Amino acid sequence: VGYLETVLTAESVSYEVTALWQLGRAAQGSMRDALSLTDQAIAFGEGQVTESQVTSMLGTMDRGRLFRLAEVMARGSAREVLTEVAEMAEHAPDFDEVVQGLLGIWHRASLAQVVPDAIDNTQGDRAAILALAQAMNPEDLQLYYQIAVSGRKDLALAPEPRQGFEMLVLRMLAFRPMPDINPAADLDLLTLLE
């Protein structure tokens, strides 16, 4: 991401750092692929590299939608979770990618619970991650993460990807310890994303 910033600045191409993170993840560590994808993003975005355009170009999941799902998962409301999954399904997402996105969010939130200063803002989501870390019990984060990691393989076995994903999130909620209070009731992560 740092190198892409240097290149785009030198070329006077406007960009959003969150878009560069998407390109970096899509390149899976290959600088050549990252530069190739960046060239494609510049063409696709008519001379600029924005998060929404890169999301569309790559066919990846919108991070705002991932944070909405993380937010309703934090509240533990099955009704809200299934409503969010239904809305997400209207855009025909890759549900394995959704799980990977949630894993990334929960990983960073777990780190934030232990060492808040370890969370930087290079992805533009530091405030949302810190809020999620405060709103969720560490046990819930660990449980959701573990079930998601082990349940990813089940997605391919489900008759339909959405069905497999719904069963995965329902499994998380089913095994979640019942809290005395719900600190995530007023959580609004989208207002904290940059």
PDB file of N, CA, C and O in Angstrom, residues 87-159:
ATOM      1  N   GLU A  87     -30.336  -8.944   2.711  1.00  0.00           N
ATOM      2  CA  GLU A  87     -29.981  -7.754   1.930  1.00  0.00           C
ATOM      3  C   GLU A  87     -28.661  -7.961   1.201  1.00  0.00           C
ATOM      4  O   GLU A  87     -28.493  -7.557   0.050  1.00  0.00           O
ATOM      5  N   MET A  88     -27.724  -8.593   1.871  1.00  0.00           N
ATOM      6  CA  MET A  88     -26.426  -8.877   1.277  1.00  0.00           C
ATOM      7  C   MET A  88     -26.593  -9.831   0.089  1.00  0.00           C
ATOM      8  O   MET A  88     -25.953  -9.662  -0.946  1.00  0.00           O
ATOM      9  N   ALA A  89     -27.462 -10.825   0.234  1.00  0.00           N
ATOM     10  CA  ALA A  89     -27.655 -11.844  -0.808  1.00  0.00           C
ATOM     11  C   ALA A  89     -28.209 -11.250  -2.097  1.00  0.00           C
ATOM     12  O   ALA A  89     -28.004 -11.810  -3.175  1.00  0.00           O
ATOM     13  N   GLU A  90     -28.886 -10.098  -2.013  1.00  0.00           N
ATOM     14  CA  GLU A  90     -29.420  -9.453  -3.208  1.00  0.00           C
ATOM     15  C   GLU A  90     -28.312  -9.031  -4.174  1.00  0.00           C
ATOM     16  O   GLU A  90     -28.556  -8.824  -5.349  1.00  0.00           O
ATOM     17  N   HIS A  91     -27.077  -8.908  -3.661  1.00  0.00           N
ATOM     18  CA  HIS A  91     -25.941  -8.491  -4.483  1.00  0.00           C
ATOM     19  C   HIS A  91     -25.064  -9.681  -4.886  1.00  0.00           C
ATOM     20  O   HIS A  91     -23.955  -9.478  -5.374  1.00  0.00           O
ATOM     21  N   ALA A  92     -25.557 -10.896  -4.657  1.00  0.00           N
ATOM     22  CA  ALA A  92     -24.860 -12.134  -5.037  1.00  0.00           C
ATOM     23  C   ALA A  92     -23.392 -12.136  -4.612  1.00  0.00           C
ATOM     24  O   ALA A  92     -22.497 -12.286  -5.437  1.00  0.00           O
ATOM     25  N   PRO A  93     -23.136 -12.001  -3.300  1.00  0.00           N
ATOM     26  CA  PRO A  93     -21.740 -11.970  -2.851  1.00  0.00           C
ATOM     27  C   PRO A  93     -21.110 -13.355  -2.850  1.00  0.00           C
ATOM     28  O   PRO A  93     -21.810 -14.372  -2.894  1.00  0.00           O
ATOM     29  N   ASP A  94     -19.804 -13.369  -2.790  1.00  0.00           N
ATOM     30  CA  ASP A  94     -19.061 -14.598  -2.551  1.00  0.00           C
ATOM     31  C   ASP A  94     -19.066 -14.746  -1.029  1.00  0.00           C
ATOM     32  O   ASP A  94     -18.392 -13.999  -0.318  1.00  0.00           O
ATOM     33  N   PHE A  95     -19.834 -15.686  -0.505  1.00  0.00           N
ATOM     34  CA  PHE A  95     -19.989 -15.786   0.944  1.00  0.00           C
ATOM     35  C   PHE A  95     -18.702 -16.206   1.639  1.00  0.00           C
ATOM     36  O   PHE A  95     -18.494 -15.881   2.806  1.00  0.00           O
ATOM     37  N   ASP A  96     -17.814 -16.895   0.927  1.00  0.00           N
ATOM     38  CA  ASP A  96     -16.510 -17.183   1.523  1.00  0.00           C
ATOM     39  C   ASP A  96     -15.742 -15.880   1.728  1.00  0.00           C
ATOM     40  O   ASP A  96     -15.074 -15.699   2.743  1.00  0.00           O
ATOM     41  N   GLU A  97     -15.855 -14.972   0.789  1.00  0.00           N
ATOM     42  CA  GLU A  97     -15.211 -13.664   0.938  1.00  0.00           C
ATOM     43  C   GLU A  97     -15.815 -12.892   2.111  1.00  0.00           C
ATOM     44  O   GLU A  97     -15.112 -12.188   2.841  1.00  0.00           O
ATOM     45  N   VAL A  98     -17.110 -13.025   2.310  1.00  0.00           N
ATOM     46  CA  VAL A  98     -17.772 -12.366   3.448  1.00  0.00           C
ATOM     47  C   VAL A  98     -17.195 -12.909   4.751  1.00  0.00           C
ATOM     48  O   VAL A  98     -16.862 -12.145   5.667  1.00  0.00           O
ATOM     49  N   VAL A  99     -17.054 -14.218   4.834  1.00  0.00           N
ATOM     50  CA  VAL A  99     -16.486 -14.825   6.040  1.00  0.00           C
ATOM     51  C   VAL A  99     -15.061 -14.325   6.255  1.00  0.00           C
ATOM     52  O   VAL A  99     -14.685 -13.960   7.378  1.00  0.00           O
ATOM     53  N   GLN A 100     -14.275 -14.271   5.188  1.00  0.00           N
ATOM     54  CA  GLN A 100     -12.903 -13.775   5.321  1.00  0.00           C
ATOM     55  C   GLN A 100     -12.884 -12.323   5.802  1.00  0.00           C
ATOM     56  O   GLN A 100     -12.046 -11.955   6.630  1.00  0.00           O
ATOM     57  N   GLY A 101     -13.804 -11.511   5.299  1.00  0.00           N
ATOM     58  CA  GLY A 101     -13.890 -10.122   5.741  1.00  0.00           C
ATOM     59  C   GLY A 101     -14.239 -10.013   7.215  1.00  0.00           C
ATOM     60  O   GLY A 101     -13.655  -9.210   7.952  1.00  0.00           O
ATOM     61  N   LEU A 102     -15.189 -10.831   7.656  1.00  0.00           N
ATOM     62  CA  LEU A 102     -15.559 -10.840   9.077  1.00  0.00           C
ATOM     63  C   LEU A 102     -14.392 -11.317   9.934  1.00  0.00           C
ATOM     64  O   LEU A 102     -14.145 -10.775  11.013  1.00  0.00           O
ATOM     65  N   LEU A 103     -13.672 -12.326   9.445  1.00  0.00           N
ATOM     66  CA  LEU A 103     -12.506 -12.807  10.192  1.00  0.00           C
ATOM     67  C   LEU A 103     -11.495 -11.688  10.392  1.00  0.00           C
ATOM     68  O   LEU A 103     -10.931 -11.530  11.481  1.00  0.00           O
ATOM     69  N   GLY A 104     -11.273 -10.891   9.368  1.00  0.00           N
ATOM     70  CA  GLY A 104     -10.349  -9.765   9.482  1.00  0.00           C
ATOM     71  C   GLY A 104     -10.826  -8.744  10.503  1.00  0.00           C
ATOM     72  O   GLY A 104     -10.038  -8.239  11.319  1.00  0.00           O
ATOM     73  N   ILE A 105     -12.107  -8.436  10.481  1.00  0.00           N
ATOM     74  CA  ILE A 105     -12.675  -7.472  11.439  1.00  0.00           C
ATOM     75  C   ILE A 105     -12.566  -8.017  12.853  1.00  0.00           C
ATOM     76  O   ILE A 105     -12.139  -7.311  13.780  1.00  0.00           O
ATOM     77  N   TRP A 106     -12.948  -9.277  13.056  1.00  0.00           N
ATOM     78  CA  TRP A 106     -12.906  -9.853  14.407  1.00  0.00           C
ATOM     79  C   TRP A 106     -11.475 -10.006  14.906  1.00  0.00           C
ATOM     80  O   TRP A 106     -11.220  -9.844  16.098  1.00  0.00           O
ATOM     81  N   HIS A 107     -10.547 -10.304  14.023  1.00  0.00           N
ATOM     82  CA  HIS A 107      -9.137 -10.399  14.415  1.00  0.00           C
ATOM     83  C   HIS A 107      -8.662  -9.050  14.941  1.00  0.00           C
ATOM     84  O   HIS A 107      -8.063  -8.958  16.014  1.00  0.00           O
ATOM     85  N   ARG A 108      -8.939  -8.002  14.182  1.00  0.00           N
ATOM     86  CA  ARG A 108      -8.493  -6.670  14.607  1.00  0.00           C
ATOM     87  C   ARG A 108      -9.201  -6.227  15.891  1.00  0.00           C
ATOM     88  O   ARG A 108      -8.602  -5.591  16.752  1.00  0.00           O
ATOM     89  N   ALA A 109     -10.481  -6.573  16.039  1.00  0.00           N
ATOM     90  CA  ALA A 109     -11.200  -6.216  17.271  1.00  0.00           C
ATOM     91  C   ALA A 109     -10.623  -6.966  18.469  1.00  0.00           C
ATOM     92  O   ALA A 109     -10.495  -6.401  19.559  1.00  0.00           O
ATOM     93  N   SER A 110     -10.254  -8.222  18.280  1.00  0.00           N
ATOM     94  CA  SER A 110      -9.634  -8.989  19.372  1.00  0.00           C
ATOM     95  C   SER A 110      -8.285  -8.387  19.759  1.00  0.00           C
ATOM     96  O   SER A 110      -7.966  -8.271  20.945  1.00  0.00           O
ATOM     97  N   LEU A 111      -7.494  -7.999  18.763  1.00  0.00           N
ATOM     98  CA  LEU A 111      -6.227  -7.327  19.054  1.00  0.00           C
ATOM     99  C   LEU A 111      -6.464  -6.039  19.822  1.00  0.00           C
ATOM    100  O   LEU A 111      -5.743  -5.721  20.773  1.00  0.00           O
ATOM    101  N   ALA A 112      -7.490  -5.299  19.414  1.00  0.00           N
ATOM    102  CA  ALA A 112      -7.800  -4.021  20.065  1.00  0.00           C
ATOM    103  C   ALA A 112      -8.198  -4.212  21.521  1.00  0.00           C
ATOM    104  O   ALA A 112      -7.948  -3.334  22.351  1.00  0.00           O
ATOM    105  N   GLN A 113      -8.809  -5.349  21.849  1.00  0.00           N
ATOM    106  CA  GLN A 113      -9.176  -5.600  23.240  1.00  0.00           C
ATOM    107  C   GLN A 113      -7.948  -5.792  24.112  1.00  0.00           C
ATOM    108  O   GLN A 113      -7.961  -5.463  25.290  1.00  0.00           O
ATOM    109  N   VAL A 114      -6.890  -6.318  23.528  1.00  0.00           N
ATOM    110  CA  VAL A 114      -5.670  -6.605  24.289  1.00  0.00           C
ATOM    111  C   VAL A 114      -4.690  -5.440  24.219  1.00  0.00           C
ATOM    112  O   VAL A 114      -4.139  -5.025  25.245  1.00  0.00           O
ATOM    113  N   VAL A 115      -4.463  -4.921  23.015  1.00  0.00           N
ATOM    114  CA  VAL A 115      -3.515  -3.820  22.812  1.00  0.00           C
ATOM    115  C   VAL A 115      -4.146  -2.816  21.842  1.00  0.00           C
ATOM    116  O   VAL A 115      -3.898  -2.878  20.625  1.00  0.00           O
ATOM    117  N   PRO A 116      -4.950  -1.884  22.345  1.00  0.00           N
ATOM    118  CA  PRO A 116      -5.632  -0.930  21.461  1.00  0.00           C
ATOM    119  C   PRO A 116      -4.682  -0.141  20.564  1.00  0.00           C
ATOM    120  O   PRO A 116      -5.024   0.179  19.428  1.00  0.00           O
ATOM    121  N   ASP A 117      -3.495   0.155  21.047  1.00  0.00           N
ATOM    122  CA  ASP A 117      -2.533   0.928  20.245  1.00  0.00           C
ATOM    123  C   ASP A 117      -2.007   0.148  19.042  1.00  0.00           C
ATOM    124  O   ASP A 117      -1.400   0.734  18.150  1.00  0.00           O
ATOM    125  N   ALA A 118      -2.228  -1.157  19.003  1.00  0.00           N
ATOM    126  CA  ALA A 118      -1.763  -1.972  17.877  1.00  0.00           C
ATOM    127  C   ALA A 118      -2.625  -1.745  16.634  1.00  0.00           C
ATOM    128  O   ALA A 118      -2.239  -2.132  15.540  1.00  0.00           O
ATOM    129  N   ILE A 119      -3.773  -1.114  16.801  1.00  0.00           N
ATOM    130  CA  ILE A 119      -4.683  -0.898  15.678  1.00  0.00           C
ATOM    131  C   ILE A 119      -4.383   0.447  15.047  1.00  0.00           C
ATOM    132  O   ILE A 119      -4.554   1.493  15.665  1.00  0.00           O
ATOM    133  N   ASP A 120      -3.904   0.402  13.797  1.00  0.00           N
ATOM    134  CA  ASP A 120      -3.640   1.647  13.080  1.00  0.00           C
ATOM    135  C   ASP A 120      -4.871   2.000  12.242  1.00  0.00           C
ATOM    136  O   ASP A 120      -5.860   1.284  12.246  1.00  0.00           O
ATOM    137  N   ASN A 121      -4.796   3.098  11.527  1.00  0.00           N
ATOM    138  CA  ASN A 121      -5.945   3.529  10.739  1.00  0.00           C
ATOM    139  C   ASN A 121      -5.681   3.430   9.243  1.00  0.00           C
ATOM    140  O   ASN A 121      -6.320   4.100   8.460  1.00  0.00           O
ATOM    141  N   THR A 122      -4.762   2.570   8.869  1.00  0.00           N
ATOM    142  CA  THR A 122      -4.427   2.479   7.453  1.00  0.00           C
ATOM    143  C   THR A 122      -5.587   1.962   6.605  1.00  0.00           C
ATOM    144  O   THR A 122      -5.615   2.192   5.399  1.00  0.00           O
ATOM    145  N   GLN A 123      -6.529   1.272   7.228  1.00  0.00           N
ATOM    146  CA  GLN A 123      -7.691   0.798   6.476  1.00  0.00           C
ATOM    147  C   GLN A 123      -8.892   1.714   6.668  1.00  0.00           C
ATOM    148  O   GLN A 123      -9.981   1.427   6.195  1.00  0.00           O
ATOM    149  N   GLY A 124      -8.699   2.810   7.409  1.00  0.00           N
ATOM    150  CA  GLY A 124      -9.770   3.772   7.622  1.00  0.00           C
ATOM    151  C   GLY A 124     -10.871   3.291   8.547  1.00  0.00           C
ATOM    152  O   GLY A 124     -11.967   3.839   8.540  1.00  0.00           O
ATOM    153  N   ASP A 125     -10.580   2.284   9.358  1.00  0.00           N
ATOM    154  CA  ASP A 125     -11.634   1.709  10.197  1.00  0.00           C
ATOM    155  C   ASP A 125     -11.257   1.621  11.681  1.00  0.00           C
ATOM    156  O   ASP A 125     -11.909   0.926  12.442  1.00  0.00           O
ATOM    157  N   ARG A 126     -10.225   2.341  12.104  1.00  0.00           N
ATOM    158  CA  ARG A 126      -9.732   2.230  13.480  1.00  0.00           C
ATOM    159  C   ARG A 126     -10.833   2.523  14.507  1.00  0.00           C
ATOM    160  O   ARG A 126     -11.025   1.769  15.455  1.00  0.00           O
ATOM    161  N   ALA A 127     -11.554   3.616  14.317  1.00  0.00           N
ATOM    162  CA  ALA A 127     -12.597   3.978  15.285  1.00  0.00           C
ATOM    163  C   ALA A 127     -13.676   2.897  15.358  1.00  0.00           C
ATOM    164  O   ALA A 127     -14.134   2.544  16.449  1.00  0.00           O
ATOM    165  N   ALA A 128     -14.060   2.340  14.215  1.00  0.00           N
ATOM    166  CA  ALA A 128     -15.081   1.282  14.203  1.00  0.00           C
ATOM    167  C   ALA A 128     -14.567   0.019  14.873  1.00  0.00           C
ATOM    168  O   ALA A 128     -15.298  -0.642  15.626  1.00  0.00           O
ATOM    169  N   ILE A 129     -13.304  -0.325  14.628  1.00  0.00           N
ATOM    170  CA  ILE A 129     -12.717  -1.514  15.251  1.00  0.00           C
ATOM    171  C   ILE A 129     -12.652  -1.344  16.769  1.00  0.00           C
ATOM    172  O   ILE A 129     -13.009  -2.256  17.533  1.00  0.00           O
ATOM    173  N   LEU A 130     -12.216  -0.173  17.230  1.00  0.00           N
ATOM    174  CA  LEU A 130     -12.123   0.074  18.678  1.00  0.00           C
ATOM    175  C   LEU A 130     -13.505   0.035  19.326  1.00  0.00           C
ATOM    176  O   LEU A 130     -13.670  -0.491  20.432  1.00  0.00           O
ATOM    177  N   ALA A 131     -14.516   0.588  18.647  1.00  0.00           N
ATOM    178  CA  ALA A 131     -15.877   0.555  19.183  1.00  0.00           C
ATOM    179  C   ALA A 131     -16.391  -0.883  19.274  1.00  0.00           C
ATOM    180  O   ALA A 131     -17.012  -1.268  20.270  1.00  0.00           O
ATOM    181  N   LEU A 132     -16.126  -1.674  18.239  1.00  0.00           N
ATOM    182  CA  LEU A 132     -16.547  -3.073  18.252  1.00  0.00           C
ATOM    183  C   LEU A 132     -15.837  -3.832  19.374  1.00  0.00           C
ATOM    184  O   LEU A 132     -16.460  -4.634  20.086  1.00  0.00           O
ATOM    185  N   ALA A 133     -14.556  -3.558  19.568  1.00  0.00           N
ATOM    186  CA  ALA A 133     -13.780  -4.218  20.619  1.00  0.00           C
ATOM    187  C   ALA A 133     -14.344  -3.907  21.996  1.00  0.00           C
ATOM    188  O   ALA A 133     -14.383  -4.780  22.871  1.00  0.00           O
ATOM    189  N   GLN A 134     -14.803  -2.686  22.195  1.00  0.00           N
ATOM    190  CA  GLN A 134     -15.375  -2.315  23.488  1.00  0.00           C
ATOM    191  C   GLN A 134     -16.767  -2.892  23.684  1.00  0.00           C
ATOM    192  O   GLN A 134     -17.160  -3.203  24.800  1.00  0.00           O
ATOM    193  N   ALA A 135     -17.504  -3.020  22.594  1.00  0.00           N
ATOM    194  CA  ALA A 135     -18.895  -3.465  22.682  1.00  0.00           C
ATOM    195  C   ALA A 135     -19.046  -4.971  22.840  1.00  0.00           C
ATOM    196  O   ALA A 135     -20.062  -5.441  23.330  1.00  0.00           O
ATOM    197  N   MET A 136     -18.036  -5.736  22.417  1.00  0.00           N
ATOM    198  CA  MET A 136     -18.173  -7.195  22.432  1.00  0.00           C
ATOM    199  C   MET A 136     -17.365  -7.824  23.558  1.00  0.00           C
ATOM    200  O   MET A 136     -16.282  -7.345  23.894  1.00  0.00           O
ATOM    201  N   ASN A 137     -17.901  -8.900  24.071  1.00  0.00           N
ATOM    202  CA  ASN A 137     -17.151  -9.693  25.041  1.00  0.00           C
ATOM    203  C   ASN A 137     -16.019 -10.408  24.303  1.00  0.00           C
ATOM    204  O   ASN A 137     -16.214 -10.885  23.189  1.00  0.00           O
ATOM    205  N   PRO A 138     -14.852 -10.517  24.940  1.00  0.00           N
ATOM    206  CA  PRO A 138     -13.749 -11.242  24.301  1.00  0.00           C
ATOM    207  C   PRO A 138     -14.129 -12.678  23.939  1.00  0.00           C
ATOM    208  O   PRO A 138     -13.715 -13.194  22.903  1.00  0.00           O
ATOM    209  N   GLU A 139     -14.958 -13.295  24.777  1.00  0.00           N
ATOM    210  CA  GLU A 139     -15.369 -14.673  24.524  1.00  0.00           C
ATOM    211  C   GLU A 139     -16.180 -14.777  23.235  1.00  0.00           C
ATOM    212  O   GLU A 139     -16.047 -15.732  22.473  1.00  0.00           O
ATOM    213  N   ASP A 140     -17.064 -13.785  22.998  1.00  0.00           N
ATOM    214  CA  ASP A 140     -17.866 -13.793  21.774  1.00  0.00           C
ATOM    215  C   ASP A 140     -16.983 -13.641  20.546  1.00  0.00           C
ATOM    216  O   ASP A 140     -17.160 -14.343  19.547  1.00  0.00           O
ATOM    217  N   LEU A 141     -16.032 -12.717  20.616  1.00  0.00           N
ATOM    218  CA  LEU A 141     -15.125 -12.526  19.481  1.00  0.00           C
ATOM    219  C   LEU A 141     -14.348 -13.796  19.181  1.00  0.00           C
ATOM    220  O   LEU A 141     -14.231 -14.208  18.015  1.00  0.00           O
ATOM    221  N   GLN A 142     -13.834 -14.428  20.224  1.00  0.00           N
ATOM    222  CA  GLN A 142     -13.072 -15.664  20.017  1.00  0.00           C
ATOM    223  C   GLN A 142     -13.961 -16.774  19.458  1.00  0.00           C
ATOM    224  O   GLN A 142     -13.548 -17.522  18.567  1.00  0.00           O
ATOM    225  N   LEU A 143     -15.168 -16.869  19.967  1.00  0.00           N
ATOM    226  CA  LEU A 143     -16.109 -17.891  19.497  1.00  0.00           C
ATOM    227  C   LEU A 143     -16.474 -17.662  18.038  1.00  0.00           C
ATOM    228  O   LEU A 143     -16.420 -18.592  17.224  1.00  0.00           O
ATOM    229  N   TYR A 144     -16.846 -16.432  17.689  1.00  0.00           N
ATOM    230  CA  TYR A 144     -17.209 -16.126  16.314  1.00  0.00           C
ATOM    231  C   TYR A 144     -16.042 -16.423  15.373  1.00  0.00           C
ATOM    232  O   TYR A 144     -16.224 -17.001  14.304  1.00  0.00           O
ATOM    233  N   TYR A 145     -14.849 -16.027  15.790  1.00  0.00           N
ATOM    234  CA  TYR A 145     -13.669 -16.246  14.950  1.00  0.00           C
ATOM    235  C   TYR A 145     -13.446 -17.747  14.736  1.00  0.00           C
ATOM    236  O   TYR A 145     -13.256 -18.200  13.605  1.00  0.00           O
ATOM    237  N   GLN A 146     -13.484 -18.505  15.815  1.00  0.00           N
ATOM    238  CA  GLN A 146     -13.218 -19.948  15.716  1.00  0.00           C
ATOM    239  C   GLN A 146     -14.265 -20.663  14.870  1.00  0.00           C
ATOM    240  O   GLN A 146     -13.933 -21.497  14.025  1.00  0.00           O
ATOM    241  N   ILE A 147     -15.523 -20.333  15.076  1.00  0.00           N
ATOM    242  CA  ILE A 147     -16.579 -20.968  14.288  1.00  0.00           C
ATOM    243  C   ILE A 147     -16.446 -20.588  12.816  1.00  0.00           C
ATOM    244  O   ILE A 147     -16.631 -21.420  11.929  1.00  0.00           O
ATOM    245  N   ALA A 148     -16.095 -19.331  12.542  1.00  0.00           N
ATOM    246  CA  ALA A 148     -15.935 -18.901  11.150  1.00  0.00           C
ATOM    247  C   ALA A 148     -14.775 -19.617  10.475  1.00  0.00           C
ATOM    248  O   ALA A 148     -14.894 -20.061   9.327  1.00  0.00           O
ATOM    249  N   VAL A 149     -13.652 -19.745  11.187  1.00  0.00           N
ATOM    250  CA  VAL A 149     -12.491 -20.436  10.608  1.00  0.00           C
ATOM    251  C   VAL A 149     -12.832 -21.887  10.291  1.00  0.00           C
ATOM    252  O   VAL A 149     -12.580 -22.378   9.192  1.00  0.00           O
ATOM    253  N   SER A 150     -13.424 -22.558  11.256  1.00  0.00           N
ATOM    254  CA  SER A 150     -13.725 -23.980  11.029  1.00  0.00           C
ATOM    255  C   SER A 150     -14.916 -24.176  10.097  1.00  0.00           C
ATOM    256  O   SER A 150     -14.999 -25.183   9.396  1.00  0.00           O
ATOM    257  N   GLY A 151     -15.821 -23.217  10.047  1.00  0.00           N
ATOM    258  CA  GLY A 151     -17.021 -23.354   9.224  1.00  0.00           C
ATOM    259  C   GLY A 151     -16.847 -22.978   7.767  1.00  0.00           C
ATOM    260  O   GLY A 151     -17.717 -23.288   6.943  1.00  0.00           O
ATOM    261  N   ARG A 152     -15.732 -22.321   7.420  1.00  0.00           N
ATOM    262  CA  ARG A 152     -15.518 -21.939   6.023  1.00  0.00           C
ATOM    263  C   ARG A 152     -15.571 -23.137   5.091  1.00  0.00           C
ATOM    264  O   ARG A 152     -16.116 -23.053   3.995  1.00  0.00           O
ATOM    265  N   LYS A 153     -15.033 -24.260   5.546  1.00  0.00           N
ATOM    266  CA  LYS A 153     -15.021 -25.448   4.676  1.00  0.00           C
ATOM    267  C   LYS A 153     -16.436 -25.973   4.433  1.00  0.00           C
ATOM    268  O   LYS A 153     -16.709 -26.586   3.406  1.00  0.00           O
ATOM    269  N   ASP A 154     -17.343 -25.710   5.373  1.00  0.00           N
ATOM    270  CA  ASP A 154     -18.720 -26.171   5.223  1.00  0.00           C
ATOM    271  C   ASP A 154     -19.484 -25.402   4.149  1.00  0.00           C
ATOM    272  O   ASP A 154     -20.484 -25.896   3.628  1.00  0.00           O
ATOM    273  N   LEU A 155     -19.041 -24.182   3.835  1.00  0.00           N
ATOM    274  CA  LEU A 155     -19.750 -23.387   2.831  1.00  0.00           C
ATOM    275  C   LEU A 155     -19.815 -24.114   1.494  1.00  0.00           C
ATOM    276  O   LEU A 155     -20.841 -24.082   0.812  1.00  0.00           O
ATOM    277  N   ALA A 156     -18.734 -24.768   1.132  1.00  0.00           N
ATOM    278  CA  ALA A 156     -18.689 -25.481  -0.153  1.00  0.00           C
ATOM    279  C   ALA A 156     -19.584 -26.716  -0.160  1.00  0.00           C
ATOM    280  O   ALA A 156     -19.973 -27.201  -1.225  1.00  0.00           O
ATOM    281  N   LEU A 157     -19.914 -27.212   1.010  1.00  0.00           N
ATOM    282  CA  LEU A 157     -20.733 -28.424   1.101  1.00  0.00           C
ATOM    283  C   LEU A 157     -22.231 -28.139   1.142  1.00  0.00           C
ATOM    284  O   LEU A 157     -23.036 -29.037   0.952  1.00  0.00           O
ATOM    285  N   ALA A 158     -22.581 -26.888   1.404  1.00  0.00           N
ATOM    286  CA  ALA A 158     -23.997 -26.522   1.521  1.00  0.00           C
ATOM    287  C   ALA A 158     -24.671 -26.561   0.151  1.00  0.00           C
ATOM    288  O   ALA A 158     -24.029 -26.291  -0.868  1.00  0.00           O
ATOM    289  N   PRO A 159     -25.958 -26.898   0.110  1.00  0.00           N
ATOM    290  CA  PRO A 159     -26.675 -26.922  -1.172  1.00  0.00           C
ATOM    291  C   PRO A 159     -26.648 -25.569  -1.887  1.00  0.00           C
ATOM    292  O   PRO A 159     -26.611 -25.507  -3.098  1.00  0.00           O
TER     293      PRO A 159
END
